[in-house]
Coordinates of C-alpha atoms and ligand atoms in Angstrom, one line a residue:
M12 CA 0.4 24.4 33.2
K13 CA 3.5 23.7 31.0
P14 CA 3.0 24.1 27.3
V15 CA 1.4 21.0 25.9
E16 CA 4.5 20.5 23.7
C17 CA 6.5 19.7 26.9
L18 CA 4.0 17.1 28.0
V19 CA 4.2 15.1 24.8
R20 CA 6.1 11.8 24.8
D21 CA 9.6 12.2 23.1
G22 CA 8.8 10.0 20.1
V23 CA 5.7 12.0 19.3
R24 CA 7.2 15.5 19.6
G25 CA 9.0 15.4 16.3
F26 CA 6.4 13.3 14.6
R27 CA 5.4 14.4 11.1
P28 CA 2.4 12.7 9.4
C29 CA 3.1 11.1 6.1
V30 CA 2.0 12.7 2.8
H31 CA -0.4 10.7 0.6
G32 CA -2.1 10.8 -2.7
A33 CA -5.9 11.0 -3.0
E34 CA -6.0 14.5 -1.6
V35 CA -8.9 15.5 -3.9
L36 CA -10.4 18.0 -1.5
G37 CA -7.1 19.9 -1.1
A38 CA -6.6 19.8 -4.9
A39 CA -10.2 21.2 -5.3
L40 CA -9.5 24.1 -3.0
E41 CA -6.2 24.8 -4.7
S42 CA -7.7 24.7 -8.2
G43 CA -11.1 26.2 -7.7
L44 CA -12.6 23.0 -9.2
L45 CA -15.3 21.0 -7.4
P46 CA -14.1 17.7 -6.0
G47 CA -16.3 15.9 -8.5
E48 CA -14.6 17.6 -11.4
I49 CA -11.2 16.1 -10.5
L50 CA -10.1 12.8 -11.9
D51 CA -7.9 11.2 -9.3
F52 CA -4.9 9.3 -10.8
S53 CA -2.9 9.8 -7.5
S54 CA -4.4 6.9 -5.6
S55 CA -4.1 3.4 -7.1
V56 CA -7.4 1.7 -6.3
N57 CA -9.9 -0.2 -8.4
P58 CA -11.2 2.2 -11.0
L59 CA -14.5 0.3 -11.1
G60 CA -14.9 0.8 -7.3
S61 CA -16.5 -1.9 -5.2
S62 CA -18.8 -4.4 -6.7
R63 CA -22.6 -4.3 -6.8
R64 CA -22.7 -7.3 -4.4
V65 CA -20.6 -5.4 -1.9
L66 CA -22.9 -2.4 -2.0
D67 CA -26.0 -4.6 -1.6
A68 CA -24.4 -6.3 1.4
V69 CA -23.6 -2.9 3.0
V70 CA -27.2 -1.7 2.5
G71 CA -28.4 -5.0 3.9
A72 CA -26.3 -4.4 7.0
F73 CA -27.6 -0.9 7.8
G74 CA -29.8 -2.5 10.6
Q75 CA -26.6 -3.5 12.4
V76 CA -25.3 0.0 13.0
A77 CA -26.9 0.5 16.4
A78 CA -25.0 -2.4 17.9
Y79 CA -21.2 -2.8 18.5
P80 CA -19.5 -4.8 15.7
D81 CA -17.8 -8.1 16.5
S82 CA -14.7 -6.8 18.2
N83 CA -12.4 -9.5 16.7
S84 CA -14.1 -9.6 13.2
T85 CA -14.4 -13.3 13.7
G86 CA -16.8 -14.0 10.7
L87 CA -14.5 -12.0 8.4
R88 CA -11.4 -13.7 9.7
Q89 CA -13.0 -17.1 9.0
V90 CA -13.8 -16.2 5.4
I91 CA -10.2 -14.9 4.9
A92 CA -8.8 -18.0 6.5
E93 CA -10.8 -20.3 4.3
H94 CA -9.8 -18.2 1.2
Y95 CA -6.1 -18.8 1.9
G96 CA -6.3 -22.3 3.5
V97 CA -5.0 -21.1 6.9
G98 CA -6.5 -21.1 10.3
C99 CA -8.7 -18.3 11.7
G100 CA -6.0 -17.9 14.4
N101 CA -3.5 -16.9 11.6
V102 CA -5.6 -13.8 10.6
V103 CA -5.9 -10.4 12.2
V104 CA -8.1 -7.7 10.7
G105 CA -7.4 -3.9 10.9
N106 CA -9.0 -0.6 10.3
G107 CA -7.3 -0.4 6.9
S108 CA -4.0 -2.2 6.6
T109 CA -2.4 0.9 7.9
E110 CA -3.7 0.2 11.4
L111 CA -1.7 -3.0 11.3
M112 CA 1.5 -1.3 10.5
Y113 CA 1.2 0.9 13.6
L114 CA 0.1 -2.0 15.7
F115 CA 3.0 -4.2 14.6
A116 CA 5.6 -1.6 15.3
D117 CA 4.0 -0.7 18.6
A118 CA 3.8 -4.4 19.8
F119 CA 7.2 -5.6 18.7
L120 CA 9.7 -2.7 18.9
K121 CA 11.3 -2.6 22.3
R122 CA 13.2 0.4 23.6
G123 CA 16.5 0.8 21.7
E124 CA 15.5 -1.6 18.9
W125 CA 15.2 -0.4 15.3
A126 CA 13.6 -1.2 12.0
V127 CA 15.0 -1.4 8.5
M128 CA 13.3 -0.7 5.2
P129 CA 14.1 0.3 1.6
A130 CA 14.0 3.8 0.3
P131 CA 11.8 4.8 -1.4
T132 CA 8.9 2.8 -0.1
F133 CA 5.4 3.5 1.4
G134 CA 5.8 6.2 4.1
E135 CA 3.6 4.8 6.8
Y136 CA 6.1 2.1 7.8
E137 CA 8.5 4.9 8.8
S138 CA 5.8 6.8 10.6
A139 CA 4.6 3.7 12.5
V140 CA 8.2 3.1 13.8
C141 CA 8.9 6.8 14.6
K142 CA 5.7 7.0 16.6
T143 CA 7.0 4.3 18.9
G144 CA 10.0 6.6 19.6
E145 CA 12.4 4.1 18.0
R146 CA 14.6 4.4 15.0
V147 CA 14.6 3.5 11.3
E148 CA 17.5 2.6 9.0
F149 CA 17.0 3.0 5.3
V150 CA 18.6 0.9 2.6
R151 CA 18.5 2.9 -0.7
L152 CA 17.2 0.8 -3.6
G153 CA 19.9 0.1 -6.1
E154 CA 20.2 0.5 -9.9
G155 CA 16.8 0.7 -11.5
F156 CA 15.2 0.8 -8.0
K157 CA 16.0 -2.9 -7.4
V158 CA 16.7 -4.3 -3.9
D159 CA 20.4 -4.9 -3.6
V160 CA 20.2 -8.0 -1.6
G161 CA 23.8 -7.9 -0.4
A162 CA 23.5 -4.3 0.8
F163 CA 20.1 -5.0 2.4
K164 CA 21.3 -8.1 4.3
R165 CA 24.4 -6.2 5.6
Q166 CA 22.3 -3.2 6.7
M167 CA 19.6 -5.3 8.4
R168 CA 22.1 -6.8 10.8
G169 CA 20.9 -6.1 14.3
A170 CA 17.5 -4.8 13.2
K171 CA 14.4 -6.1 15.0
L172 CA 11.8 -5.3 12.3
V173 CA 12.2 -5.5 8.5
F174 CA 9.6 -3.7 6.3
L175 CA 9.2 -4.7 2.7
C176 CA 6.5 -3.8 0.1
N177 CA 5.8 -6.2 -2.8
P178 CA 5.2 -4.8 -5.3
N179 CA 6.7 -1.7 -4.0
N180 CA 5.0 1.7 -3.7
P181 CA 5.9 4.0 -5.5
T182 CA 8.2 2.0 -7.9
S183 CA 5.5 -0.5 -9.0
M184 CA 8.2 -3.2 -9.0
L185 CA 8.1 -6.7 -7.6
I186 CA 10.9 -8.0 -5.4
P187 CA 12.2 -11.2 -6.9
Q188 CA 11.2 -14.4 -5.0
N189 CA 14.8 -15.4 -4.2
V190 CA 15.6 -12.0 -2.8
L191 CA 12.5 -11.9 -0.7
R192 CA 13.1 -15.4 0.7
D193 CA 16.8 -14.6 1.3
I194 CA 15.9 -11.6 3.4
V195 CA 13.2 -13.4 5.4
E196 CA 15.6 -16.3 6.1
E197 CA 18.3 -13.9 7.1
A198 CA 15.8 -12.2 9.5
L199 CA 14.8 -15.6 10.9
V200 CA 18.4 -16.3 11.8
Q201 CA 18.7 -13.0 13.7
D202 CA 15.3 -13.2 15.4
A203 CA 14.0 -10.3 13.4
L204 CA 10.4 -10.1 12.2
V205 CA 9.5 -9.3 8.6
F206 CA 6.4 -7.1 7.8
L207 CA 5.7 -7.9 4.1
D208 CA 3.1 -5.6 2.5
E209 CA 1.4 -7.4 -0.3
D210 CA -1.4 -4.8 -0.7
F211 CA -0.9 -4.5 -4.4
L212 CA 0.0 -8.1 -5.2
E213 CA -3.6 -8.9 -6.3
F214 CA -3.0 -6.7 -9.4
V215 CA -0.1 -9.0 -10.5
D216 CA -0.5 -12.0 -12.7
D217 CA 0.5 -15.1 -10.8
E218 CA -0.4 -13.5 -7.5
Q219 CA -0.8 -16.9 -5.7
S220 CA 2.6 -18.2 -6.6
L221 CA 4.3 -14.9 -5.7
S222 CA 2.6 -14.4 -2.3
L223 CA 4.4 -15.6 0.8
I224 CA 1.1 -16.3 2.6
G225 CA 1.7 -20.0 1.8
S226 CA 5.0 -19.8 3.7
I227 CA 3.9 -18.6 7.1
D228 CA 4.5 -22.1 8.6
K229 CA 8.0 -22.1 7.1
Y230 CA 8.7 -18.6 8.3
P231 CA 7.4 -18.0 11.8
N232 CA 8.9 -14.5 11.7
L233 CA 6.8 -13.4 8.7
F234 CA 3.7 -11.1 8.8
V235 CA 2.0 -10.7 5.4
L236 CA -0.2 -7.7 4.9
R237 CA -3.3 -7.4 2.6
S238 CA -6.0 -4.8 2.1
F239 CA -9.5 -4.4 0.9
T240 CA -8.6 -0.8 -0.1
K241 CA -6.9 -1.6 -3.4
I242 CA -8.3 -4.2 -5.8
F243 CA -11.6 -4.6 -3.8
G244 CA -12.3 -0.8 -3.8
L245 CA -13.5 -0.7 -0.2
T246 CA -11.3 2.3 0.2
G247 CA -13.5 4.5 2.4
L248 CA -14.6 1.7 4.6
R249 CA -11.1 1.0 6.0
V250 CA -10.4 -2.7 6.2
G251 CA -7.2 -4.7 5.8
Y252 CA -5.7 -7.8 7.3
G253 CA -2.6 -9.6 8.1
I254 CA -1.7 -13.3 8.0
A255 CA 1.0 -14.8 10.1
N256 CA 2.0 -17.4 12.6
R257 CA -0.5 -17.7 15.5
D258 CA 1.9 -16.4 18.0
I259 CA 2.3 -13.1 16.1
V260 CA -1.4 -12.8 15.5
D261 CA -2.2 -13.5 19.2
V262 CA -0.1 -10.6 20.2
L263 CA -1.7 -8.2 17.8
L264 CA -5.2 -9.4 18.7
K265 CA -4.4 -8.7 22.4
V266 CA -3.1 -5.2 21.8
K267 CA -5.4 -3.9 19.2
I268 CA -8.2 -1.5 20.2
P269 CA -11.6 -3.1 20.6
W270 CA -14.2 -2.8 17.8
N271 CA -11.5 -1.6 15.4
V272 CA -13.4 -2.6 12.3
N273 CA -17.0 -1.3 11.9
C274 CA -19.9 -3.6 11.1
L275 CA -20.4 -2.3 7.5
A276 CA -16.7 -2.8 6.7
Q277 CA -16.8 -6.4 8.0
V278 CA -19.9 -7.3 6.0
A279 CA -18.5 -5.6 2.8
A280 CA -15.2 -7.4 3.1
V281 CA -16.9 -10.8 3.3
A282 CA -19.0 -10.0 0.2
A283 CA -15.9 -8.6 -1.6
L284 CA -13.8 -11.7 -1.1
R285 CA -16.6 -13.9 -2.4
D286 CA -17.2 -11.8 -5.5
E287 CA -14.6 -13.5 -7.8
E288 CA -16.3 -12.1 -10.9
H289 CA -15.6 -8.5 -9.9
L290 CA -12.0 -9.4 -9.4
R291 CA -11.8 -11.1 -12.8
I292 CA -13.3 -8.1 -14.6
T293 CA -11.0 -5.7 -12.7
R294 CA -7.9 -7.7 -13.5
E295 CA -8.8 -7.9 -17.2
L296 CA -9.4 -4.1 -17.3
I297 CA -6.2 -3.3 -15.6
K298 CA -4.2 -5.6 -17.8
E299 CA -5.6 -4.1 -21.0
E300 CA -5.4 -0.5 -19.8
K301 CA -1.9 -0.9 -18.4
A302 CA -0.8 -2.0 -21.9
W303 CA -2.6 0.9 -23.6
L304 CA -1.5 3.5 -21.2
G305 CA 2.1 2.2 -21.2
G306 CA 2.1 2.5 -25.0
E307 CA 0.8 6.1 -24.9
L308 CA 3.0 7.3 -22.1
A309 CA 6.1 5.9 -24.0
R310 CA 5.3 8.2 -26.9
F311 CA 6.2 11.1 -24.7
G312 CA 9.9 11.0 -25.3
S313 CA 10.4 12.9 -22.0
F314 CA 9.1 10.1 -19.8
S315 CA 11.2 7.2 -18.5
F316 CA 9.6 4.3 -16.7
C317 CA 9.8 0.5 -16.4
E318 CA 7.0 -1.9 -17.1
P319 CA 4.9 -1.6 -13.9
D320 CA 4.1 -4.8 -12.0
A321 CA 1.3 -3.2 -10.1
N322 CA -1.6 -1.0 -11.3
F323 CA 0.3 2.3 -11.4
F324 CA 3.2 3.8 -13.4
F325 CA 6.2 5.3 -11.7
I326 CA 7.7 7.9 -14.1
D327 CA 10.8 9.9 -14.2
I328 CA 9.8 13.1 -15.9
R329 CA 13.1 15.1 -15.7
K330 CA 13.6 15.2 -19.5
S331 CA 10.3 17.1 -19.8
G332 CA 12.0 20.1 -18.1
L333 CA 9.2 20.1 -15.4
T334 CA 9.4 19.1 -11.8
A335 CA 6.8 16.7 -10.5
A336 CA 5.2 19.6 -8.6
G337 CA 5.1 21.6 -11.9
L338 CA 3.5 18.8 -13.9
K339 CA 1.0 18.1 -11.1
A340 CA 0.0 21.8 -11.1
K341 CA -0.4 21.9 -14.9
L342 CA -2.5 18.7 -14.9
L343 CA -4.7 20.0 -12.0
S344 CA -5.7 22.9 -14.2
E345 CA -7.0 20.2 -16.6
G346 CA -8.9 18.5 -13.7
I347 CA -6.4 15.7 -13.3
L348 CA -4.7 14.8 -10.0
I349 CA -1.4 12.9 -10.1
R350 CA 1.0 11.9 -7.3
D351 CA 4.1 14.1 -7.0
C352 CA 6.5 11.6 -5.4
S353 CA 9.0 14.0 -4.0
S354 CA 7.8 13.4 -0.5
F355 CA 9.0 9.8 -0.7
R356 CA 12.3 9.4 1.1
G357 CA 15.1 8.8 -1.4
L358 CA 13.6 10.4 -4.4
D359 CA 14.3 13.8 -6.0
E360 CA 11.7 16.2 -7.4
F361 CA 11.3 14.5 -10.8
Y362 CA 9.1 11.4 -10.1
V363 CA 5.4 11.0 -10.4
R364 CA 3.0 8.1 -9.9
V365 CA 0.0 7.6 -12.1
A366 CA -2.7 5.0 -11.5
V367 CA -4.3 2.9 -14.3
K368 CA -7.9 3.7 -14.6
T369 CA -10.8 3.0 -17.0
H370 CA -10.1 3.6 -20.7
E371 CA -12.2 6.7 -20.9
E372 CA -10.3 8.2 -17.9
N373 CA -6.9 7.1 -19.3
V374 CA -7.8 8.8 -22.6
R375 CA -8.5 12.0 -20.7
L376 CA -5.1 11.8 -18.9
I377 CA -3.2 11.3 -22.2
G378 CA -5.1 14.2 -23.8
A379 CA -4.3 16.5 -20.8
L380 CA -0.6 15.4 -20.9
K381 CA -0.5 16.3 -24.6
R382 CA -1.9 19.7 -23.9
V383 CA 0.3 20.6 -21.0
L384 CA 3.5 19.2 -22.6
G385 CA 2.7 20.8 -25.9
A386 CA 2.9 17.4 -27.7
V387 CA 0.6 16.4 -30.5
Ligands
LIG22 C1 1.8 -0.1 -0.2 C2 0.7 0.3 0.6 N1 0.3 -0.3 1.7 C3 -0.7 0.1 2.5 C4 -1.5 1.2 2.1 C5 -2.6 1.6 3.0 O1 -3.7 0.8 2.7 P1 -5.0 0.8 3.6 O2 -6.0 1.6 2.9 O3 -5.4 -0.7 3.7 O4 -4.7 1.3 5.0 C6 -1.1 1.9 1.0 C7 -1.9 3.1 0.6 O5 -1.6 3.8 -0.3 C8 0.0 1.5 0.2 O6 0.4 2.2 -0.8

């Protein structure tokens, strides 16, 4: 038999999986600490975890594990649809929102077509496109990591798919509404589809008015992504969803694998969406702690960052004299894991991302930073 490498489809041969935060096990091996001894600031999820009501719902659903889950997550889709005032047929549920990125690229990119996205942004969009064997064009974010709408519209000419992240990972910045709509309308004119990732939008004040979910009728080319991973803290259960025009959703429902979301995840997501109190408490905590952490981080003269729109800080640390890898290693020796952002396309080795966590955890981060940077 030929080497397996020769049997692999072209698009897959050069495929490189994306690097992510939250690699607590790897960090534990590297540092000699136990995973439980590491405080993870590298993944930006709800520091309170999932709510009590969610955990109770999951325990109550244990009896369902011997049966197949509902393949189309119908009950959950109905609850999501009611929540946003759209139809059940406008909602598709995925095994984490990441599944929907791959499904979308796979379903809509024909041979020879290409996708466009900003750089830096979340790496799985690029991986999803590359896995289809098709090409990505990157539009570098402009001054202050803002989308240069003129440059973006020029470079998206001829693209089939446009990927956008609002607020963007890793920059923690919102794309202004007029810029977003301008790009979606430009895409509409050229029959391009827009994949708009709003996974972090629930952490932003005024989420409802900033979301484009209410515009799916106006923009039949728009797919809006959401997740239960971030603010709801169902990170390990893997459940996300997309809201779009029925024609787009129908295609995705047809091509997704059956039983893609397990029964516990479906039950947990329904309970999470209904638990408004947990969301309120989380938002209050993040708001307070973001302000506190921002003030403390600003006291390190060697950190440059903008006011974050999401629940994480994106920091340029070059004035500290350390690289992101260097600072990450020093903090790991203190039991703290941060995200070295140098694997993000378009960034050099001097950017880190740090999540907003509980006050006690944030105090530990600042203490560790003071020790490793020699500040008082
Ligand atoms: C912007 C963005 N979208 C999507 C995801 C993946 O989310 P999920 O856990 O729903 O697959 C991440 C994970 O870090 C992310 O940063």
